[in-house]
Amino acid sequence: MAYLTSAVLGAALLCFAFLGLRARRADGLLDDYVTARNSQPATSLGLSFLASGMGAWILFAPPEIGAFVGPLALAGYAIGSALPFIVLGLYGPAIRRHLPEGRSIGEFAEACYGAGVRRWVSLVSVLYMACFLAAELTAIGAITALLSDVPPALVVIGVAVTTLIYTAIGGLRASLATDRWQAWLLIVLLIVVGGVALFRLPEMPVGAAMPAIPVGSALGVALTLIIAVTAANLFHQGYWQRVWAARDDRALNRGAWLGGTTTVAVVALVGGLGMLAAMSGVALGEPPIPFFALLAEAPGWLAMLALVLAVTLVASSVDTLQNGIASLAVADSGKRGLSIGAARLATVVLMVPVVIVALQGLSVLRLFLIADLLCAAIVVPVLLGLWRRMSPLAALAGGAAGMVGAILPGWIAHGSLASGVLAASFPDSIPTLPPFLAALAASTLVSLLIAWLKPRATLRSA
């Protein structure tokens, strides 16, 4: 069975590589390699937002939240997952007008505030995407061990190398081309695997209740997830690339809404399976993994399809992240920029430490939460960059205030700065609302206050 599973997974990865390599442009222009500028219609963008935003995380986090916290928190997760696309769909046309030849979130920050803010924003973006990459590759290793006898390291390396080949050669167009097929494939596989797993559920006990915690706590979890996921994903360079890849403003707006609504539907569907598993009394495992608990007694063919689904999810997010990091390196390499050959080499080099971390099988959730909090502390000052009153001082002060705000709740609660820093580093790897809410509120208030009291001396032209 292991040989058959390996062959099926290998065939899926070879198909992705073929689709990606077929989409490459023969002219090899660097700008097209990192932006595919003004080329993508709404449907292509919507499917790409869905596929690149999905990952193996949807098989773990939404089902667990649905099973233990309930529908309110699950709704928060779904909204948080989709909101970055909607924000870029609404805000993106203004970004395109302000920076028509832009290529990255770092360039946008520099155009608004200067090189100092650009370096900080680019660092946060790379940190977040590296965590995301390591998490996805770690997850596919864990899923492989759960569902098959295939060596997990083989699948981790297979996904990393295959996606690296077609993204390094084909650039953003390769990622966009595979995204379209991967989006449809993951929808079909999710319906099949989820439908069969649902059909195999034991009969619902009499009086079974929907999982839920007190409304106040559930709202707190929902708000935490919305802030954390939205703020972090707004530093995802892969999503910013799609702002300039859109054929026009209308395509960007419609594509963002398409990607957002389908993302909400997918997260709700997978999370709903977790709720039903908990309600039916299925043993959820230790640690609990509701989605995979539904497959515990499933036939081998269903487990294989679930593994293909997981590989599709991981490949669709990993190729976007790889190209996003490479494009950020290109855009932030100075006025002369990197050559396309150097950009490809950068893509390969940046993946080496990520794969090494992924092969350790470590939990990266705490790093994810810290990166999310850094993003929450500076996301509002960055997005306010197009406001004519905003200045570099207001942005830097807002970002600093956001970081102070992140540690303030723990500092007040426990009476020491060290305790505040520790609480903001999530020692138990559990997201809590106070650091995120305080970071967001402090950065917003200070940015607005300084921009109002001391606006930029020379207003930028529209």
Short mmCIF file of C-alpha atoms in Angstrom, two decimals:
data_model
loop_
_atom_site.label_atom_id
_atom_site.label_comp_id
_atom_site.label_asym_id
_atom_site.label_seq_id
_atom_site.Cartn_x
_atom_site.Cartn_y
_atom_site.Cartn_z
CA MET A 1 0.00 0.00 0.00
CA ALA A 2 2.89 2.36 0.77
CA TYR A 3 4.19 1.95 -2.81
CA LEU A 4 0.78 2.72 -4.28
CA THR A 5 0.36 5.78 -2.05
CA SER A 6 3.83 7.02 -2.99
CA ALA A 7 3.01 6.55 -6.68
CA VAL A 8 -0.28 8.47 -6.38
CA LEU A 9 1.34 11.35 -4.48
CA GLY A 10 4.23 11.41 -6.95
CA ALA A 11 1.80 11.57 -9.85
CA ALA A 12 -0.07 14.48 -8.25
CA LEU A 13 3.17 16.40 -7.70
CA LEU A 14 4.33 15.72 -11.26
CA CYS A 15 1.01 17.09 -12.56
CA PHE A 16 1.50 20.27 -10.53
CA ALA A 17 5.06 20.60 -11.87
CA PHE A 18 3.85 20.13 -15.46
CA LEU A 19 1.13 22.77 -15.07
CA GLY A 20 3.53 25.22 -13.46
CA LEU A 21 6.34 24.77 -15.98
CA ARG A 22 3.91 25.05 -18.89
CA ALA A 23 2.86 28.50 -17.66
CA ARG A 24 6.36 30.00 -17.65
CA ARG A 25 7.13 32.87 -20.01
CA ALA A 26 9.90 32.38 -22.56
CA ASP A 27 11.03 36.03 -22.45
CA GLY A 28 12.17 35.64 -18.82
CA LEU A 29 11.52 39.27 -17.79
CA LEU A 30 12.14 39.84 -14.10
CA ASP A 31 9.09 42.05 -13.56
CA ASP A 32 6.81 39.43 -15.08
CA TYR A 33 8.55 36.74 -13.02
CA VAL A 34 7.53 38.42 -9.75
CA THR A 35 4.28 40.20 -10.65
CA ALA A 36 2.68 38.80 -13.86
CA ARG A 37 1.55 42.41 -14.09
CA ASN A 38 -2.00 43.23 -15.28
CA SER A 39 -2.60 39.72 -16.62
CA GLN A 40 -5.09 37.89 -14.40
CA PRO A 41 -8.91 37.94 -14.71
CA ALA A 42 -11.23 37.79 -11.71
CA THR A 43 -11.86 34.03 -11.78
CA SER A 44 -8.16 33.22 -11.91
CA LEU A 45 -7.49 35.58 -9.00
CA GLY A 46 -10.37 34.22 -6.93
CA LEU A 47 -9.23 30.61 -7.34
CA SER A 48 -5.65 31.66 -6.62
CA PHE A 49 -6.65 33.48 -3.42
CA LEU A 50 -8.53 30.36 -2.31
CA ALA A 51 -5.77 27.89 -3.13
CA SER A 52 -2.87 29.98 -1.84
CA GLY A 53 -4.72 30.84 1.37
CA MET A 54 -5.68 27.25 2.10
CA GLY A 55 -3.14 24.87 3.56
CA ALA A 56 -2.89 21.81 5.76
CA TRP A 57 -3.87 24.07 8.67
CA ILE A 58 -7.54 23.82 7.62
CA LEU A 59 -7.50 20.11 8.45
CA PHE A 60 -6.31 20.84 11.99
CA ALA A 61 -7.42 24.23 13.32
CA PRO A 62 -11.04 24.77 12.12
CA PRO A 63 -12.21 21.24 13.10
CA GLU A 64 -10.66 21.61 16.54
CA ILE A 65 -12.22 25.04 17.05
CA GLY A 66 -15.58 23.72 15.87
CA ALA A 67 -15.35 20.68 18.15
CA PHE A 68 -14.32 22.48 21.33
CA VAL A 69 -15.30 26.15 21.05
CA GLY A 70 -18.33 26.08 18.80
CA PRO A 71 -19.84 27.88 15.81
CA LEU A 72 -19.22 31.45 16.99
CA ALA A 73 -15.46 31.03 17.19
CA LEU A 74 -15.48 29.03 13.96
CA ALA A 75 -17.23 31.95 12.25
CA GLY A 76 -14.46 34.23 13.54
CA TYR A 77 -11.84 31.94 12.06
CA ALA A 78 -13.63 31.81 8.70
CA ILE A 79 -14.01 35.60 8.58
CA GLY A 80 -10.38 36.14 9.62
CA SER A 81 -9.19 33.78 6.87
CA ALA A 82 -11.16 35.62 4.19
CA LEU A 83 -10.86 39.23 5.37
CA PRO A 84 -7.31 39.88 4.05
CA PHE A 85 -8.51 39.18 0.50
CA ILE A 86 -11.47 41.53 0.95
CA VAL A 87 -9.23 44.28 2.39
CA LEU A 88 -6.83 44.00 -0.56
CA GLY A 89 -9.76 43.86 -2.97
CA LEU A 90 -11.14 47.14 -1.61
CA TYR A 91 -7.81 48.86 -0.89
CA GLY A 92 -5.85 47.38 -3.79
CA PRO A 93 -7.06 49.79 -6.51
CA ALA A 94 -5.73 52.72 -4.48
CA ILE A 95 -2.42 50.89 -4.02
CA ARG A 96 -2.22 50.24 -7.77
CA ARG A 97 -2.85 53.92 -8.55
CA HIS A 98 -0.34 55.12 -5.97
CA LEU A 99 2.33 52.60 -6.98
CA PRO A 100 1.55 51.38 -10.53
CA GLU A 101 4.96 49.73 -10.97
CA GLY A 102 5.06 48.28 -7.45
CA ARG A 103 6.04 44.72 -6.66
CA SER A 104 5.90 44.26 -2.89
CA ILE A 105 4.53 45.35 0.46
CA GLY A 106 8.02 46.65 1.20
CA GLU A 107 7.95 48.97 -1.81
CA PHE A 108 4.55 50.23 -0.72
CA ALA A 109 5.91 50.98 2.77
CA GLU A 110 8.91 52.83 1.29
CA ALA A 111 6.73 54.87 -1.07
CA CYS A 112 4.65 55.98 1.91
CA TYR A 113 7.26 56.30 4.67
CA GLY A 114 10.82 55.75 3.46
CA ALA A 115 13.48 53.05 3.52
CA GLY A 116 13.55 52.59 7.30
CA VAL A 117 9.92 51.50 7.53
CA ARG A 118 10.38 49.38 4.42
CA ARG A 119 13.11 47.28 6.05
CA TRP A 120 10.99 46.67 9.15
CA VAL A 121 7.89 45.74 7.14
CA SER A 122 9.88 43.43 4.87
CA LEU A 123 11.47 41.70 7.87
CA VAL A 124 8.07 41.04 9.45
CA SER A 125 6.71 39.77 6.13
CA VAL A 126 9.61 37.34 5.63
CA LEU A 127 9.37 36.13 9.25
CA TYR A 128 5.67 35.42 8.89
CA MET A 129 6.02 33.64 5.55
CA ALA A 130 8.94 31.53 6.79
CA CYS A 131 6.82 30.41 9.77
CA PHE A 132 3.95 29.63 7.41
CA LEU A 133 6.25 27.57 5.15
CA ALA A 134 7.73 25.61 8.04
CA ALA A 135 4.27 24.97 9.48
CA GLU A 136 2.87 23.68 6.18
CA LEU A 137 5.78 21.32 5.52
CA THR A 138 5.73 20.11 9.12
CA ALA A 139 2.00 19.47 8.82
CA ILE A 140 2.28 17.37 5.67
CA GLY A 141 4.88 15.24 7.42
CA ALA A 142 2.53 14.68 10.37
CA ILE A 143 -0.45 13.92 8.10
CA THR A 144 1.62 11.43 6.10
CA ALA A 145 2.55 9.60 9.30
CA LEU A 146 -1.12 9.53 10.35
CA LEU A 147 -2.60 8.25 7.11
CA SER A 148 0.03 6.04 5.52
CA ASP A 149 3.24 4.04 5.86
CA VAL A 150 5.12 6.38 3.52
CA PRO A 151 8.17 7.97 5.22
CA PRO A 152 7.10 11.54 6.17
CA ALA A 153 10.48 13.01 5.20
CA LEU A 154 9.98 11.70 1.65
CA VAL A 155 6.74 13.64 1.24
CA VAL A 156 8.11 16.80 2.92
CA ILE A 157 11.11 16.87 0.58
CA GLY A 158 8.98 15.86 -2.42
CA VAL A 159 6.55 18.75 -1.93
CA ALA A 160 9.34 21.26 -1.24
CA VAL A 161 11.46 20.24 -4.24
CA THR A 162 8.58 19.93 -6.71
CA THR A 163 7.08 23.32 -5.89
CA LEU A 164 10.56 24.83 -5.84
CA ILE A 165 11.27 23.58 -9.38
CA TYR A 166 8.23 25.15 -10.99
CA THR A 167 8.20 28.36 -8.95
CA ALA A 168 11.93 28.96 -9.40
CA ILE A 169 11.63 28.49 -13.17
CA GLY A 170 8.15 29.85 -13.85
CA GLY A 171 7.78 32.53 -11.17
CA LEU A 172 4.40 33.92 -10.21
CA ARG A 173 2.71 32.73 -13.41
CA ALA A 174 3.55 29.14 -12.48
CA SER A 175 2.03 29.60 -9.02
CA LEU A 176 -1.10 31.19 -10.47
CA ALA A 177 -1.52 28.43 -13.06
CA THR A 178 -1.24 25.62 -10.51
CA ASP A 179 -3.50 27.50 -8.09
CA ARG A 180 -6.40 27.32 -10.54
CA TRP A 181 -6.22 23.54 -10.82
CA GLN A 182 -5.39 23.02 -7.15
CA ALA A 183 -8.40 25.09 -6.08
CA TRP A 184 -10.82 22.90 -8.05
CA LEU A 185 -9.04 19.72 -6.95
CA LEU A 186 -9.14 20.62 -3.26
CA ILE A 187 -12.85 21.50 -3.48
CA VAL A 188 -13.67 18.15 -5.12
CA LEU A 189 -11.47 16.14 -2.76
CA LEU A 190 -12.81 17.95 0.28
CA ILE A 191 -16.41 17.23 -0.74
CA VAL A 192 -15.63 13.56 -1.41
CA VAL A 193 -13.54 12.92 1.71
CA GLY A 194 -15.81 15.01 3.94
CA GLY A 195 -18.96 13.48 2.48
CA VAL A 196 -17.80 9.90 2.97
CA ALA A 197 -16.53 10.66 6.48
CA LEU A 198 -19.87 12.29 7.31
CA PHE A 199 -21.77 9.28 5.98
CA ARG A 200 -19.68 7.02 8.22
CA LEU A 201 -20.44 8.99 11.39
CA PRO A 202 -22.11 6.97 14.16
CA GLU A 203 -25.74 7.75 14.88
CA MET A 204 -26.12 11.01 16.75
CA PRO A 205 -26.92 10.40 20.44
CA VAL A 206 -30.30 11.58 21.72
CA GLY A 207 -29.95 15.06 23.16
CA ALA A 208 -26.57 15.70 21.50
CA ALA A 209 -25.70 19.37 21.89
CA MET A 210 -23.65 21.59 19.61
CA PRO A 211 -20.20 22.31 21.12
CA ALA A 212 -20.09 25.73 22.72
CA ILE A 213 -18.40 27.68 25.46
CA PRO A 214 -19.95 30.74 27.17
CA VAL A 215 -20.84 33.44 24.65
CA GLY A 216 -18.40 35.97 26.09
CA SER A 217 -15.49 33.55 25.86
CA ALA A 218 -16.50 32.46 22.36
CA LEU A 219 -16.65 36.07 21.22
CA GLY A 220 -13.20 36.63 22.68
CA VAL A 221 -11.80 33.67 20.75
CA ALA A 222 -13.55 34.80 17.55
CA LEU A 223 -12.20 38.34 17.84
CA THR A 224 -8.70 37.07 18.63
CA LEU A 225 -8.73 34.89 15.53
CA ILE A 226 -10.07 37.68 13.31
CA ILE A 227 -7.37 40.12 14.46
CA ALA A 228 -4.50 37.61 14.42
CA VAL A 229 -5.27 35.93 11.11
CA THR A 230 -6.22 39.13 9.26
CA ALA A 231 -3.22 41.14 10.48
CA ALA A 232 -0.75 38.37 9.70
CA ASN A 233 -2.11 37.60 6.24
CA LEU A 234 -1.95 41.26 5.27
CA PHE A 235 1.85 40.81 5.47
CA HIS A 236 1.70 37.82 3.10
CA GLN A 237 3.69 39.02 0.10
CA GLY A 238 2.01 36.39 -2.08
CA TYR A 239 -1.32 38.19 -1.67
CA TRP A 240 0.26 41.58 -2.42
CA GLN A 241 1.71 40.18 -5.65
CA ARG A 242 -1.82 39.47 -6.81
CA VAL A 243 -2.75 43.14 -6.39
CA TRP A 244 -0.49 43.99 -9.35
CA ALA A 245 -1.16 40.71 -11.19
CA ALA A 246 -4.85 41.62 -11.56
CA ARG A 247 -5.88 42.62 -15.07
CA ASP A 248 -7.59 45.75 -13.71
CA ASP A 249 -9.26 47.11 -10.57
CA ARG A 250 -12.55 45.38 -11.32
CA ALA A 251 -10.84 42.00 -11.70
CA LEU A 252 -9.01 42.52 -8.40
CA ASN A 253 -12.19 43.44 -6.53
CA ARG A 254 -14.27 40.59 -7.94
CA GLY A 255 -11.44 38.07 -7.55
CA ALA A 256 -10.94 39.07 -3.92
CA TRP A 257 -14.63 38.63 -3.13
CA LEU A 258 -14.70 35.28 -4.92
CA GLY A 259 -11.64 34.09 -3.00
CA GLY A 260 -13.04 35.40 0.28
CA THR A 261 -16.49 33.84 0.00
CA THR A 262 -15.15 30.44 -1.09
CA THR A 263 -12.62 30.54 1.76
CA VAL A 264 -15.42 31.15 4.28
CA ALA A 265 -17.34 28.22 2.82
CA VAL A 266 -14.36 25.85 2.95
CA VAL A 267 -13.39 26.78 6.52
CA ALA A 268 -17.02 26.47 7.65
CA LEU A 269 -17.36 23.07 5.98
CA VAL A 270 -14.23 21.60 7.52
CA GLY A 271 -14.96 23.14 10.92
CA GLY A 272 -18.52 21.82 10.75
CA LEU A 273 -17.14 18.29 10.36
CA GLY A 274 -15.26 18.82 13.62
CA MET A 275 -18.45 19.89 15.37
CA LEU A 276 -20.35 16.86 14.09
CA ALA A 277 -17.53 14.55 15.16
CA ALA A 278 -17.71 15.93 18.70
CA MET A 279 -21.51 15.75 18.81
CA SER A 280 -21.57 12.13 17.63
CA GLY A 281 -19.19 10.97 20.32
CA VAL A 282 -16.29 9.97 18.04
CA ALA A 283 -13.01 9.58 19.94
CA LEU A 284 -11.12 12.71 18.89
CA GLY A 285 -7.66 11.47 19.84
CA GLU A 286 -4.93 12.85 22.06
CA PRO A 287 -4.04 15.49 21.13
CA PRO A 288 -7.47 15.97 19.55
CA ILE A 289 -7.56 15.93 15.74
CA PRO A 290 -11.27 15.77 14.87
CA PHE A 291 -10.94 15.68 11.08
CA PHE A 292 -8.55 12.73 11.13
CA ALA A 293 -10.55 11.02 13.89
CA LEU A 294 -13.34 10.72 11.31
CA LEU A 295 -10.95 8.74 9.12
CA ALA A 296 -9.73 6.39 11.87
CA GLU A 297 -11.67 3.38 10.57
CA ALA A 298 -11.93 4.54 6.98
CA PRO A 299 -10.98 2.28 4.05
CA GLY A 300 -7.52 2.66 2.57
CA TRP A 301 -8.74 4.44 -0.56
CA LEU A 302 -10.33 7.21 1.50
CA ALA A 303 -7.17 7.71 3.55
CA MET A 304 -5.23 7.95 0.28
CA LEU A 305 -7.62 10.59 -1.07
CA ALA A 306 -7.29 12.49 2.21
CA LEU A 307 -3.51 12.43 1.82
CA VAL A 308 -3.78 13.68 -1.77
CA LEU A 309 -6.04 16.45 -0.44
CA ALA A 310 -3.40 17.36 2.16
CA VAL A 311 -0.60 17.39 -0.43
CA THR A 312 -2.72 19.61 -2.70
CA LEU A 313 -3.39 22.01 0.16
CA VAL A 314 0.26 22.21 1.13
CA ALA A 315 1.56 22.55 -2.43
CA SER A 316 -0.90 25.35 -3.19
CA SER A 317 0.23 27.41 -0.21
CA VAL A 318 3.95 26.52 -0.37
CA ASP A 319 4.43 27.58 -4.00
CA THR A 320 2.81 30.95 -3.24
CA LEU A 321 5.03 31.46 -0.20
CA GLN A 322 8.18 30.47 -2.08
CA ASN A 323 7.53 32.94 -4.86
CA GLY A 324 6.40 35.59 -2.38
CA ILE A 325 9.67 35.42 -0.44
CA ALA A 326 11.67 35.47 -3.67
CA SER A 327 9.78 38.48 -4.98
CA LEU A 328 10.34 40.33 -1.71
CA ALA A 329 14.08 39.61 -2.00
CA VAL A 330 14.03 40.94 -5.58
CA ALA A 331 12.03 44.05 -4.76
CA ASP A 332 14.12 44.87 -1.67
CA SER A 333 17.54 44.33 -3.27
CA GLY A 334 18.13 47.94 -4.18
CA LYS A 335 17.66 50.08 -7.27
CA ARG A 336 19.58 47.77 -9.59
CA GLY A 337 17.74 44.72 -8.26
CA LEU A 338 18.55 41.06 -8.62
CA SER A 339 18.78 39.33 -11.97
CA ILE A 340 16.23 36.64 -12.72
CA GLY A 341 18.95 34.03 -12.19
CA ALA A 342 19.75 35.47 -8.77
CA ALA A 343 16.03 35.56 -7.96
CA ARG A 344 15.78 31.84 -8.73
CA LEU A 345 18.85 31.13 -6.62
CA ALA A 346 17.37 33.15 -3.76
CA THR A 347 14.22 31.02 -3.93
CA VAL A 348 16.27 27.84 -3.55
CA VAL A 349 18.56 29.15 -0.81
CA LEU A 350 15.68 30.48 1.29
CA MET A 351 14.01 27.06 1.27
CA VAL A 352 16.97 25.16 2.75
CA PRO A 353 16.57 26.28 6.40
CA VAL A 354 12.78 25.99 6.13
CA VAL A 355 12.99 22.35 5.03
CA ILE A 356 15.52 21.60 7.77
CA VAL A 357 13.14 23.01 10.39
CA ALA A 358 10.19 21.13 8.90
CA LEU A 359 12.05 17.81 9.05
CA GLN A 360 12.46 18.20 12.81
CA GLY A 361 8.72 17.76 13.33
CA LEU A 362 8.62 20.70 15.76
CA SER A 363 5.57 22.73 16.71
CA VAL A 364 5.75 26.17 15.14
CA LEU A 365 2.49 27.44 16.64
CA ARG A 366 4.22 29.67 19.18
CA LEU A 367 6.40 31.27 16.50
CA PHE A 368 3.27 31.75 14.41
CA LEU A 369 1.52 33.55 17.26
CA ILE A 370 4.51 35.83 17.89
CA ALA A 371 4.69 36.68 14.17
CA ASP A 372 0.92 37.31 14.16
CA LEU A 373 1.30 39.70 17.10
CA LEU A 374 4.13 41.61 15.37
CA CYS A 375 1.88 41.99 12.33
CA ALA A 376 -1.04 43.16 14.47
CA ALA A 377 1.19 45.81 16.05
CA ILE A 378 2.10 47.49 12.75
CA VAL A 379 -0.62 46.59 10.24
CA VAL A 380 -2.73 49.74 10.77
CA PRO A 381 0.19 52.21 10.41
CA VAL A 382 1.20 50.45 7.17
CA LEU A 383 -2.31 50.51 5.69
CA LEU A 384 -2.74 54.16 6.65
CA GLY A 385 0.14 55.00 4.33
CA LEU A 386 -2.13 56.42 1.64
CA TRP A 387 -3.72 58.90 4.06
CA ARG A 388 -2.27 62.30 3.17
CA ARG A 389 -1.71 63.32 6.79
CA MET A 390 0.33 60.22 7.71
CA SER A 391 4.05 60.77 8.17
CA PRO A 392 7.00 58.45 8.86
CA LEU A 393 6.93 59.70 12.46
CA ALA A 394 3.27 58.71 12.86
CA ALA A 395 3.93 55.28 11.35
CA LEU A 396 6.99 54.54 13.47
CA ALA A 397 5.35 55.85 16.64
CA GLY A 398 2.24 53.82 15.90
CA GLY A 399 4.27 50.65 15.37
CA ALA A 400 6.24 51.23 18.58
CA ALA A 401 3.00 51.89 20.47
CA GLY A 402 1.57 48.67 19.08
CA MET A 403 4.49 46.65 20.43
CA VAL A 404 4.21 48.34 23.82
CA GLY A 405 0.48 47.67 23.76
CA ALA A 406 1.15 43.98 23.10
CA ILE A 407 3.06 43.58 26.37
CA LEU A 408 0.94 46.00 28.41
CA PRO A 409 -1.89 43.59 29.40
CA GLY A 410 0.53 41.04 30.87
CA TRP A 411 2.57 43.79 32.50
CA ILE A 412 -0.51 45.21 34.24
CA ALA A 413 -1.89 41.80 35.18
CA HIS A 414 1.34 40.45 36.67
CA GLY A 415 3.11 43.62 37.75
CA SER A 416 6.38 43.31 35.83
CA LEU A 417 7.74 44.07 32.37
CA ALA A 418 9.23 40.57 32.09
CA SER A 419 5.83 39.03 32.75
CA GLY A 420 4.30 41.22 30.05
CA VAL A 421 6.92 40.15 27.52
CA LEU A 422 6.43 36.49 28.49
CA ALA A 423 2.64 36.73 28.12
CA ALA A 424 3.05 38.33 24.69
CA SER A 425 5.22 35.39 23.59
CA PHE A 426 2.38 32.90 24.29
CA PRO A 427 4.29 30.39 26.44
CA ASP A 428 1.38 27.92 26.32
CA SER A 429 0.97 28.36 22.54
CA ILE A 430 -2.62 29.52 23.11
CA PRO A 431 -3.85 32.72 21.40
CA THR A 432 -5.30 35.22 23.88
CA LEU A 433 -7.21 38.39 23.04
CA PRO A 434 -5.60 41.08 25.29
CA PRO A 435 -2.18 41.28 23.56
CA PHE A 436 -3.73 41.39 20.09
CA LEU A 437 -6.46 43.86 20.97
CA ALA A 438 -4.08 46.15 22.87
CA ALA A 439 -1.49 46.06 20.05
CA LEU A 440 -4.10 46.93 17.44
CA ALA A 441 -5.73 49.67 19.55
CA ALA A 442 -2.46 51.32 20.65
CA SER A 443 -0.97 51.40 17.15
CA THR A 444 -4.17 52.83 15.67
CA LEU A 445 -4.71 55.51 18.30
CA VAL A 446 -1.11 56.73 18.35
CA SER A 447 -0.85 56.78 14.55
CA LEU A 448 -4.06 58.77 14.20
CA LEU A 449 -3.13 61.16 17.02
CA ILE A 450 0.31 62.04 15.69
CA ALA A 451 -0.93 62.25 12.11
CA TRP A 452 -3.62 64.69 13.23
CA LEU A 453 -1.38 66.81 15.46
CA LYS A 454 1.73 66.71 13.29
CA PRO A 455 0.79 65.87 9.70
CA ARG A 456 3.30 65.32 6.97
CA ALA A 457 4.76 68.67 5.96
CA THR A 458 4.53 68.12 2.21
CA LEU A 459 1.38 66.26 1.23
CA ARG A 460 1.90 63.54 -1.36
CA SER A 461 0.25 63.98 -4.68
CA ALA A 462 -2.53 61.58 -5.48
#
